């Protein structure tokens, strides 16, 4: 059974959501009323095409995309920053073609999206500290520290009432961000572990979880490109070998695997 059929057949009862890792830094959330929320989906090879043209060499993806851009229509799309493995310029406007689809992103991303023929009416520009109220959930825009690579980089704190899910976007380890996130007490934390291009490595993702007292760590941003480092086995070994591993759980997801959260 293909992913699209499994997604449509996945029951989600009130008080729960189904979370899917799409590969790289992309995540999909299905709600009990069949709404689809997607964060930073990377469905093409746009990174490879961009850097091959600019530099003569590039970062070809090593893992096949789970689905094609036209396979699903989303309700809400969240883009953390403008790097092509997060804002997939070749996938737009297909993934935003739904008549009701809304895209939430910073100002720089909004300009890129409009250059990709995404209508301005579909785009809602967000800033750090904003709270977005949507049907059945809210999102707080959390700061991210992606250095000078992307000064406007954002993270997202999804609050469904019965659970809170923190998506960091691309960020290094930052005590200020950890304190900002901790006060919202997210149960689920989606953190990068590649340790390159300004991102947390395995040890830093582990330390971040210690600081914010999260319950479940789901790693992402590894094994997509040759220069994207990060070994989730090291994360699991750290959890086994330290007392902190008893305080939170490492949840490894296969791309397309449903992870049910809630009651």
PDB file of C-alpha atoms in Angstrom:
ATOM      1  CA  UNK A   1       0.000   0.000   0.000  1.00  0.00           C
ATOM      2  CA  UNK A   2       1.419   3.385  -0.992  1.00  0.00           C
ATOM      3  CA  UNK A   3       1.812   6.291   1.374  1.00  0.00           C
ATOM      4  CA  UNK A   4      -1.135   8.290   0.029  1.00  0.00           C
ATOM      5  CA  UNK A   5      -3.536   5.408   0.585  1.00  0.00           C
ATOM      6  CA  UNK A   6      -2.127   4.712   4.051  1.00  0.00           C
ATOM      7  CA  UNK A   7      -2.459   8.380   4.952  1.00  0.00           C
ATOM      8  CA  UNK A   8      -6.066   8.530   3.843  1.00  0.00           C
ATOM      9  CA  UNK A   9      -6.894   5.276   5.658  1.00  0.00           C
ATOM     10  CA  UNK A  10      -5.154   6.266   8.905  1.00  0.00           C
ATOM     11  CA  UNK A  11      -7.835   6.838  11.570  1.00  0.00           C
ATOM     12  CA  UNK A  12      -7.247   9.878  13.774  1.00  0.00           C
ATOM     13  CA  UNK A  13      -9.677  10.142  16.670  1.00  0.00           C
ATOM     14  CA  UNK A  14     -10.475  13.408  18.521  1.00  0.00           C
ATOM     15  CA  UNK A  15      -7.753  14.212  21.024  1.00  0.00           C
ATOM     16  CA  UNK A  16      -5.007  12.851  18.776  1.00  0.00           C
ATOM     17  CA  UNK A  17      -2.986  13.793  15.698  1.00  0.00           C
ATOM     18  CA  UNK A  18      -0.911  11.628  13.362  1.00  0.00           C
ATOM     19  CA  UNK A  19       2.627  12.874  12.715  1.00  0.00           C
ATOM     20  CA  UNK A  20       4.681  11.753   9.709  1.00  0.00           C
ATOM     21  CA  UNK A  21       8.320  12.398   8.862  1.00  0.00           C
ATOM     22  CA  UNK A  22       8.583  13.124   5.139  1.00  0.00           C
ATOM     23  CA  UNK A  23      12.363  12.846   5.074  1.00  0.00           C
ATOM     24  CA  UNK A  24      14.993  15.588   5.444  1.00  0.00           C
ATOM     25  CA  UNK A  25      13.337  18.283   7.617  1.00  0.00           C
ATOM     26  CA  UNK A  26       9.768  17.814   6.395  1.00  0.00           C
ATOM     27  CA  UNK A  27       6.835  16.774   8.586  1.00  0.00           C
ATOM     28  CA  UNK A  28       3.141  16.212   7.935  1.00  0.00           C
ATOM     29  CA  UNK A  29       0.380  16.337  10.557  1.00  0.00           C
ATOM     30  CA  UNK A  30      -3.090  14.841  10.043  1.00  0.00           C
ATOM     31  CA  UNK A  31      -5.824  15.949  12.433  1.00  0.00           C
ATOM     32  CA  UNK A  32      -9.036  14.259  13.525  1.00  0.00           C
ATOM     33  CA  UNK A  33     -11.044  16.350  11.069  1.00  0.00           C
ATOM     34  CA  UNK A  34      -8.734  15.295   8.198  1.00  0.00           C
ATOM     35  CA  UNK A  35      -6.874  18.573   7.965  1.00  0.00           C
ATOM     36  CA  UNK A  36      -3.317  18.288   6.609  1.00  0.00           C
ATOM     37  CA  UNK A  37      -0.552  20.533   7.950  1.00  0.00           C
ATOM     38  CA  UNK A  38       2.892  20.313   6.360  1.00  0.00           C
ATOM     39  CA  UNK A  39       6.185  21.828   7.507  1.00  0.00           C
ATOM     40  CA  UNK A  40       9.235  22.353   5.252  1.00  0.00           C
ATOM     41  CA  UNK A  41       8.463  19.613   2.712  1.00  0.00           C
ATOM     42  CA  UNK A  42      11.309  18.793   0.293  1.00  0.00           C
ATOM     43  CA  UNK A  43       9.930  16.821  -2.650  1.00  0.00           C
ATOM     44  CA  UNK A  44      12.298  17.585  -5.534  1.00  0.00           C
ATOM     45  CA  UNK A  45      16.023  17.941  -6.208  1.00  0.00           C
ATOM     46  CA  UNK A  46      16.003  21.748  -6.245  1.00  0.00           C
ATOM     47  CA  UNK A  47      19.095  22.001  -3.995  1.00  0.00           C
ATOM     48  CA  UNK A  48      21.085  20.011  -6.538  1.00  0.00           C
ATOM     49  CA  UNK A  49      19.853  22.069  -9.462  1.00  0.00           C
ATOM     50  CA  UNK A  50      20.562  25.397  -7.734  1.00  0.00           C
ATOM     51  CA  UNK A  51      24.110  24.654  -6.618  1.00  0.00           C
ATOM     52  CA  UNK A  52      25.129  22.807  -9.763  1.00  0.00           C
ATOM     53  CA  UNK A  53      24.237  25.892 -11.759  1.00  0.00           C
ATOM     54  CA  UNK A  54      25.985  28.298  -9.362  1.00  0.00           C
ATOM     55  CA  UNK A  55      29.070  26.323  -8.329  1.00  0.00           C
ATOM     56  CA  UNK A  56      29.584  23.545 -10.861  1.00  0.00           C
ATOM     57  CA  UNK A  57      29.095  20.955  -8.114  1.00  0.00           C
ATOM     58  CA  UNK A  58      26.126  20.207  -5.949  1.00  0.00           C
ATOM     59  CA  UNK A  59      24.254  18.305  -3.256  1.00  0.00           C
ATOM     60  CA  UNK A  60      22.252  15.580  -4.936  1.00  0.00           C
ATOM     61  CA  UNK A  61      19.717  13.996  -2.642  1.00  0.00           C
ATOM     62  CA  UNK A  62      20.572  10.444  -1.583  1.00  0.00           C
ATOM     63  CA  UNK A  63      17.066   9.450  -0.507  1.00  0.00           C
ATOM     64  CA  UNK A  64      14.073   9.409  -2.838  1.00  0.00           C
ATOM     65  CA  UNK A  65      11.183  11.741  -1.975  1.00  0.00           C
ATOM     66  CA  UNK A  66       8.250  10.045  -0.302  1.00  0.00           C
ATOM     67  CA  UNK A  67       5.685  11.588  -2.670  1.00  0.00           C
ATOM     68  CA  UNK A  68       5.490  14.030  -5.559  1.00  0.00           C
ATOM     69  CA  UNK A  69       4.467  17.686  -5.069  1.00  0.00           C
ATOM     70  CA  UNK A  70       1.094  17.195  -6.769  1.00  0.00           C
ATOM     71  CA  UNK A  71       0.076  14.133  -4.728  1.00  0.00           C
ATOM     72  CA  UNK A  72      -1.621  15.972  -1.835  1.00  0.00           C
ATOM     73  CA  UNK A  73      -3.575  19.166  -1.212  1.00  0.00           C
ATOM     74  CA  UNK A  74      -2.746  20.790   2.109  1.00  0.00           C
ATOM     75  CA  UNK A  75      -4.713  23.052   4.401  1.00  0.00           C
ATOM     76  CA  UNK A  76      -1.741  24.832   5.998  1.00  0.00           C
ATOM     77  CA  UNK A  77       1.906  24.998   4.917  1.00  0.00           C
ATOM     78  CA  UNK A  78       4.658  26.276   7.227  1.00  0.00           C
ATOM     79  CA  UNK A  79       8.074  27.272   5.885  1.00  0.00           C
ATOM     80  CA  UNK A  80      10.820  27.994   8.418  1.00  0.00           C
ATOM     81  CA  UNK A  81      13.326  29.714   6.096  1.00  0.00           C
ATOM     82  CA  UNK A  82      14.320  30.144   2.489  1.00  0.00           C
ATOM     83  CA  UNK A  83      16.921  27.398   1.973  1.00  0.00           C
ATOM     84  CA  UNK A  84      15.804  25.137  -0.862  1.00  0.00           C
ATOM     85  CA  UNK A  85      15.634  21.971   1.266  1.00  0.00           C
ATOM     86  CA  UNK A  86      13.004  23.774   3.361  1.00  0.00           C
ATOM     87  CA  UNK A  87      11.413  26.067   0.792  1.00  0.00           C
ATOM     88  CA  UNK A  88      11.311  23.765  -2.224  1.00  0.00           C
ATOM     89  CA  UNK A  89      11.031  26.220  -5.110  1.00  0.00           C
ATOM     90  CA  UNK A  90      10.446  23.445  -7.647  1.00  0.00           C
ATOM     91  CA  UNK A  91       7.518  22.069  -5.614  1.00  0.00           C
ATOM     92  CA  UNK A  92       5.670  25.391  -5.540  1.00  0.00           C
ATOM     93  CA  UNK A  93       3.046  26.297  -6.612  1.00  0.00           C
ATOM     94  CA  UNK A  94       1.856  22.657  -6.908  1.00  0.00           C
ATOM     95  CA  UNK A  95       1.783  22.051  -3.164  1.00  0.00           C
ATOM     96  CA  UNK A  96      -0.113  25.298  -2.553  1.00  0.00           C
ATOM     97  CA  UNK A  97      -2.648  24.862  -5.347  1.00  0.00           C
ATOM     98  CA  UNK A  98      -5.605  24.112  -3.053  1.00  0.00           C
ATOM     99  CA  UNK A  99      -8.238  26.826  -3.121  1.00  0.00           C
ATOM    100  CA  UNK A 100      -8.134  27.049   0.683  1.00  0.00           C
ATOM    101  CA  UNK A 101      -4.402  26.401   1.176  1.00  0.00           C
ATOM    102  CA  UNK A 102      -2.539  28.970   3.292  1.00  0.00           C
ATOM    103  CA  UNK A 103       1.257  29.348   3.502  1.00  0.00           C
ATOM    104  CA  UNK A 104       2.860  30.789   6.655  1.00  0.00           C
ATOM    105  CA  UNK A 105       6.433  32.080   6.422  1.00  0.00           C
ATOM    106  CA  UNK A 106       8.757  35.045   6.950  1.00  0.00           C
ATOM    107  CA  UNK A 107       9.106  38.017   4.644  1.00  0.00           C
ATOM    108  CA  UNK A 108      12.076  36.676   2.659  1.00  0.00           C
ATOM    109  CA  UNK A 109      10.305  33.381   2.040  1.00  0.00           C
ATOM    110  CA  UNK A 110       7.180  35.253   0.965  1.00  0.00           C
ATOM    111  CA  UNK A 111       9.149  37.074  -1.728  1.00  0.00           C
ATOM    112  CA  UNK A 112      10.618  33.800  -2.971  1.00  0.00           C
ATOM    113  CA  UNK A 113       7.183  32.187  -3.073  1.00  0.00           C
ATOM    114  CA  UNK A 114       5.711  35.027  -5.092  1.00  0.00           C
ATOM    115  CA  UNK A 115       8.561  34.617  -7.587  1.00  0.00           C
ATOM    116  CA  UNK A 116       7.421  30.968  -7.825  1.00  0.00           C
ATOM    117  CA  UNK A 117       3.924  32.101  -8.863  1.00  0.00           C
ATOM    118  CA  UNK A 118       2.311  31.556  -5.466  1.00  0.00           C
ATOM    119  CA  UNK A 119      -0.386  34.220  -5.183  1.00  0.00           C
ATOM    120  CA  UNK A 120       0.033  36.810  -2.438  1.00  0.00           C
ATOM    121  CA  UNK A 121      -3.462  35.960  -1.149  1.00  0.00           C
ATOM    122  CA  UNK A 122      -2.239  32.515  -0.109  1.00  0.00           C
ATOM    123  CA  UNK A 123       0.721  33.824   1.880  1.00  0.00           C
ATOM    124  CA  UNK A 124       0.633  35.006   5.500  1.00  0.00           C
ATOM    125  CA  UNK A 125       3.868  36.686   6.607  1.00  0.00           C
ATOM    126  CA  UNK A 126       4.917  35.734  10.141  1.00  0.00           C
ATOM    127  CA  UNK A 127       7.346  37.241  12.645  1.00  0.00           C
ATOM    128  CA  UNK A 128       9.000  35.954  15.796  1.00  0.00           C
ATOM    129  CA  UNK A 129       6.522  36.093  18.677  1.00  0.00           C
ATOM    130  CA  UNK A 130       3.409  35.898  16.522  1.00  0.00           C
ATOM    131  CA  UNK A 131       0.601  33.508  17.447  1.00  0.00           C
ATOM    132  CA  UNK A 132      -1.437  32.062  14.582  1.00  0.00           C
ATOM    133  CA  UNK A 133      -4.890  30.749  15.432  1.00  0.00           C
ATOM    134  CA  UNK A 134      -6.186  28.106  13.063  1.00  0.00           C
ATOM    135  CA  UNK A 135      -9.071  25.655  13.172  1.00  0.00           C
ATOM    136  CA  UNK A 136      -8.334  23.209  15.992  1.00  0.00           C
ATOM    137  CA  UNK A 137      -4.861  24.459  16.878  1.00  0.00           C
ATOM    138  CA  UNK A 138      -2.565  27.455  17.263  1.00  0.00           C
ATOM    139  CA  UNK A 139       1.050  28.092  16.292  1.00  0.00           C
ATOM    140  CA  UNK A 140       3.546  30.330  18.056  1.00  0.00           C
ATOM    141  CA  UNK A 141       6.497  31.551  15.980  1.00  0.00           C
ATOM    142  CA  UNK A 142       9.691  30.709  17.885  1.00  0.00           C
ATOM    143  CA  UNK A 143      13.131  32.222  17.169  1.00  0.00           C
ATOM    144  CA  UNK A 144      15.729  30.076  15.409  1.00  0.00           C
ATOM    145  CA  UNK A 145      19.461  30.747  15.250  1.00  0.00           C
ATOM    146  CA  UNK A 146      20.638  29.900  11.747  1.00  0.00           C
ATOM    147  CA  UNK A 147      23.396  32.524  11.956  1.00  0.00           C
ATOM    148  CA  UNK A 148      23.936  34.845   9.019  1.00  0.00           C
ATOM    149  CA  UNK A 149      22.828  32.074   6.663  1.00  0.00           C
ATOM    150  CA  UNK A 150      19.178  32.990   7.308  1.00  0.00           C
ATOM    151  CA  UNK A 151      18.618  35.813   9.808  1.00  0.00           C
ATOM    152  CA  UNK A 152      14.823  35.412   9.508  1.00  0.00           C
ATOM    153  CA  UNK A 153      14.809  31.658  10.266  1.00  0.00           C
ATOM    154  CA  UNK A 154      11.876  30.590  12.436  1.00  0.00           C
ATOM    155  CA  UNK A 155      10.728  27.661  14.519  1.00  0.00           C
ATOM    156  CA  UNK A 156       7.124  26.630  15.201  1.00  0.00           C
ATOM    157  CA  UNK A 157       5.319  25.601  18.391  1.00  0.00           C
ATOM    158  CA  UNK A 158       2.096  23.780  17.465  1.00  0.00           C
ATOM    159  CA  UNK A 159      -0.489  23.664  20.264  1.00  0.00           C
ATOM    160  CA  UNK A 160      -3.429  21.303  19.727  1.00  0.00           C
ATOM    161  CA  UNK A 161      -4.776  21.687  23.248  1.00  0.00           C
ATOM    162  CA  UNK A 162      -3.982  18.090  24.207  1.00  0.00           C
ATOM    163  CA  UNK A 163      -0.354  18.161  23.009  1.00  0.00           C
ATOM    164  CA  UNK A 164       2.334  20.602  21.934  1.00  0.00           C
ATOM    165  CA  UNK A 165       4.832  19.875  19.170  1.00  0.00           C
ATOM    166  CA  UNK A 166       7.971  21.974  18.721  1.00  0.00           C
ATOM    167  CA  UNK A 167       9.608  22.149  15.298  1.00  0.00           C
ATOM    168  CA  UNK A 168      12.957  23.915  15.538  1.00  0.00           C
ATOM    169  CA  UNK A 169      13.680  24.507  11.872  1.00  0.00           C
ATOM    170  CA  UNK A 170      17.391  24.915  11.187  1.00  0.00           C
ATOM    171  CA  UNK A 171      19.101  26.181  14.324  1.00  0.00           C
ATOM    172  CA  UNK A 172      22.268  25.828  16.319  1.00  0.00           C
ATOM    173  CA  UNK A 173      22.189  25.130  20.048  1.00  0.00           C
ATOM    174  CA  UNK A 174      21.164  28.384  21.735  1.00  0.00           C
ATOM    175  CA  UNK A 175      20.425  28.832  25.437  1.00  0.00           C
ATOM    176  CA  UNK A 176      18.045  31.716  24.737  1.00  0.00           C
ATOM    177  CA  UNK A 177      15.980  29.583  22.369  1.00  0.00           C
ATOM    178  CA  UNK A 178      15.955  26.717  24.871  1.00  0.00           C
ATOM    179  CA  UNK A 179      14.555  29.019  27.558  1.00  0.00           C
ATOM    180  CA  UNK A 180      11.982  30.408  25.139  1.00  0.00           C
ATOM    181  CA  UNK A 181      10.801  26.911  24.199  1.00  0.00           C
ATOM    182  CA  UNK A 182      10.843  25.487  27.729  1.00  0.00           C
ATOM    183  CA  UNK A 183       8.124  27.817  29.014  1.00  0.00           C
ATOM    184  CA  UNK A 184       5.639  26.319  26.519  1.00  0.00           C
ATOM    185  CA  UNK A 185       6.400  22.753  27.715  1.00  0.00           C
ATOM    186  CA  UNK A 186       6.264  20.912  24.381  1.00  0.00           C
ATOM    187  CA  UNK A 187       5.953  17.141  24.701  1.00  0.00           C
ATOM    188  CA  UNK A 188       7.297  16.386  21.207  1.00  0.00           C
ATOM    189  CA  UNK A 189      10.453  18.037  19.844  1.00  0.00           C
ATOM    190  CA  UNK A 190      11.556  17.792  16.211  1.00  0.00           C
ATOM    191  CA  UNK A 191      15.270  18.671  16.135  1.00  0.00           C
ATOM    192  CA  UNK A 192      18.049  18.575  13.514  1.00  0.00           C
ATOM    193  CA  UNK A 193      21.114  16.441  14.277  1.00  0.00           C
ATOM    194  CA  UNK A 194      23.381  16.918  11.243  1.00  0.00           C
ATOM    195  CA  UNK A 195      25.750  19.323  12.993  1.00  0.00           C
ATOM    196  CA  UNK A 196      26.563  21.200   9.787  1.00  0.00           C
ATOM    197  CA  UNK A 197      25.449  24.417   8.088  1.00  0.00           C
ATOM    198  CA  UNK A 198      24.623  25.997  11.446  1.00  0.00           C
ATOM    199  CA  UNK A 199      22.559  23.135  12.897  1.00  0.00           C
ATOM    200  CA  UNK A 200      22.677  21.237  16.178  1.00  0.00           C
ATOM    201  CA  UNK A 201      24.657  18.021  16.232  1.00  0.00           C
ATOM    202  CA  UNK A 202      23.661  14.895  18.144  1.00  0.00           C
ATOM    203  CA  UNK A 203      25.152  16.034  21.467  1.00  0.00           C
ATOM    204  CA  UNK A 204      23.565  19.466  21.196  1.00  0.00           C
ATOM    205  CA  UNK A 205      20.133  18.059  20.359  1.00  0.00           C
ATOM    206  CA  UNK A 206      20.454  15.830  23.435  1.00  0.00           C
ATOM    207  CA  UNK A 207      21.463  18.810  25.586  1.00  0.00           C
ATOM    208  CA  UNK A 208      18.561  20.853  24.208  1.00  0.00           C
ATOM    209  CA  UNK A 209      16.123  18.160  25.354  1.00  0.00           C
ATOM    210  CA  UNK A 210      17.705  18.183  28.814  1.00  0.00           C
ATOM    211  CA  UNK A 211      17.243  21.933  29.057  1.00  0.00           C
ATOM    212  CA  UNK A 212      13.598  22.106  27.974  1.00  0.00           C
ATOM    213  CA  UNK A 213      12.425  18.884  29.692  1.00  0.00           C
ATOM    214  CA  UNK A 214      10.751  17.556  26.548  1.00  0.00           C
ATOM    215  CA  UNK A 215       9.278  14.062  26.534  1.00  0.00           C
ATOM    216  CA  UNK A 216       9.987  12.727  23.035  1.00  0.00           C
ATOM    217  CA  UNK A 217      12.778  13.699  20.634  1.00  0.00           C
ATOM    218  CA  UNK A 218      12.274  12.977  16.944  1.00  0.00           C
ATOM    219  CA  UNK A 219      15.501  13.669  14.995  1.00  0.00           C
ATOM    220  CA  UNK A 220      15.568  14.927  11.435  1.00  0.00           C
ATOM    221  CA  UNK A 221      17.864  16.652   8.920  1.00  0.00           C
ATOM    222  CA  UNK A 222      20.236  13.747   8.288  1.00  0.00           C
ATOM    223  CA  UNK A 223      21.182  11.357   5.454  1.00  0.00           C
ATOM    224  CA  UNK A 224      19.633  13.409   2.640  1.00  0.00           C
ATOM    225  CA  UNK A 225      22.806  14.921   1.177  1.00  0.00           C
ATOM    226  CA  UNK A 226      26.453  13.732   1.129  1.00  0.00           C
ATOM    227  CA  UNK A 227      27.568  16.713   3.228  1.00  0.00           C
ATOM    228  CA  UNK A 228      24.690  16.459   5.692  1.00  0.00           C
ATOM    229  CA  UNK A 229      26.146  14.602   8.602  1.00  0.00           C
ATOM    230  CA  UNK A 230      24.379  13.233  11.668  1.00  0.00           C
ATOM    231  CA  UNK A 231      24.038   9.669  12.851  1.00  0.00           C
ATOM    232  CA  UNK A 232      20.830   8.831  14.762  1.00  0.00           C
ATOM    233  CA  UNK A 233      22.514   5.714  16.172  1.00  0.00           C
ATOM    234  CA  UNK A 234      24.755   8.009  18.229  1.00  0.00           C
ATOM    235  CA  UNK A 235      21.636   9.664  19.627  1.00  0.00           C
ATOM    236  CA  UNK A 236      20.178   6.311  20.658  1.00  0.00           C
ATOM    237  CA  UNK A 237      23.473   5.229  22.251  1.00  0.00           C
ATOM    238  CA  UNK A 238      23.612   8.453  24.265  1.00  0.00           C
ATOM    239  CA  UNK A 239      20.098   7.809  25.547  1.00  0.00           C
ATOM    240  CA  UNK A 240      21.039   4.262  26.567  1.00  0.00           C
ATOM    241  CA  UNK A 241      24.293   5.236  28.262  1.00  0.00           C
ATOM    242  CA  UNK A 242      23.135   8.261  30.275  1.00  0.00           C
ATOM    243  CA  UNK A 243      20.632   8.876  32.992  1.00  0.00           C
ATOM    244  CA  UNK A 244      19.068  11.616  30.872  1.00  0.00           C
ATOM    245  CA  UNK A 245      17.940   8.944  28.456  1.00  0.00           C
ATOM    246  CA  UNK A 246      15.455   7.885  31.127  1.00  0.00           C
ATOM    247  CA  UNK A 247      13.877  11.335  31.174  1.00  0.00           C
ATOM    248  CA  UNK A 248      12.897  11.461  27.511  1.00  0.00           C
ATOM    249  CA  UNK A 249      12.492   9.037  24.631  1.00  0.00           C
ATOM    250  CA  UNK A 250      14.147   8.947  21.228  1.00  0.00           C
ATOM    251  CA  UNK A 251      11.533   8.186  18.576  1.00  0.00           C
ATOM    252  CA  UNK A 252      13.002   7.233  15.219  1.00  0.00           C
ATOM    253  CA  UNK A 253      10.573   7.509  12.304  1.00  0.00           C
ATOM    254  CA  UNK A 254      10.772   5.913   8.898  1.00  0.00           C
ATOM    255  CA  UNK A 255       9.605   8.338   6.204  1.00  0.00           C
ATOM    256  CA  UNK A 256       5.849   7.812   5.863  1.00  0.00           C
ATOM    257  CA  UNK A 257       5.409   6.031   9.207  1.00  0.00           C
ATOM    258  CA  UNK A 258       2.460   7.257  11.290  1.00  0.00           C
ATOM    259  CA  UNK A 259       3.254   8.345  14.843  1.00  0.00           C
ATOM    260  CA  UNK A 260       0.044   8.872  16.825  1.00  0.00           C
ATOM    261  CA  UNK A 261       0.165  11.562  19.505  1.00  0.00           C
ATOM    262  CA  UNK A 262      -2.441  12.235  22.177  1.00  0.00           C
ATOM    263  CA  UNK A 263      -4.971  10.218  24.171  1.00  0.00           C
TER     264      UNK A 263
END
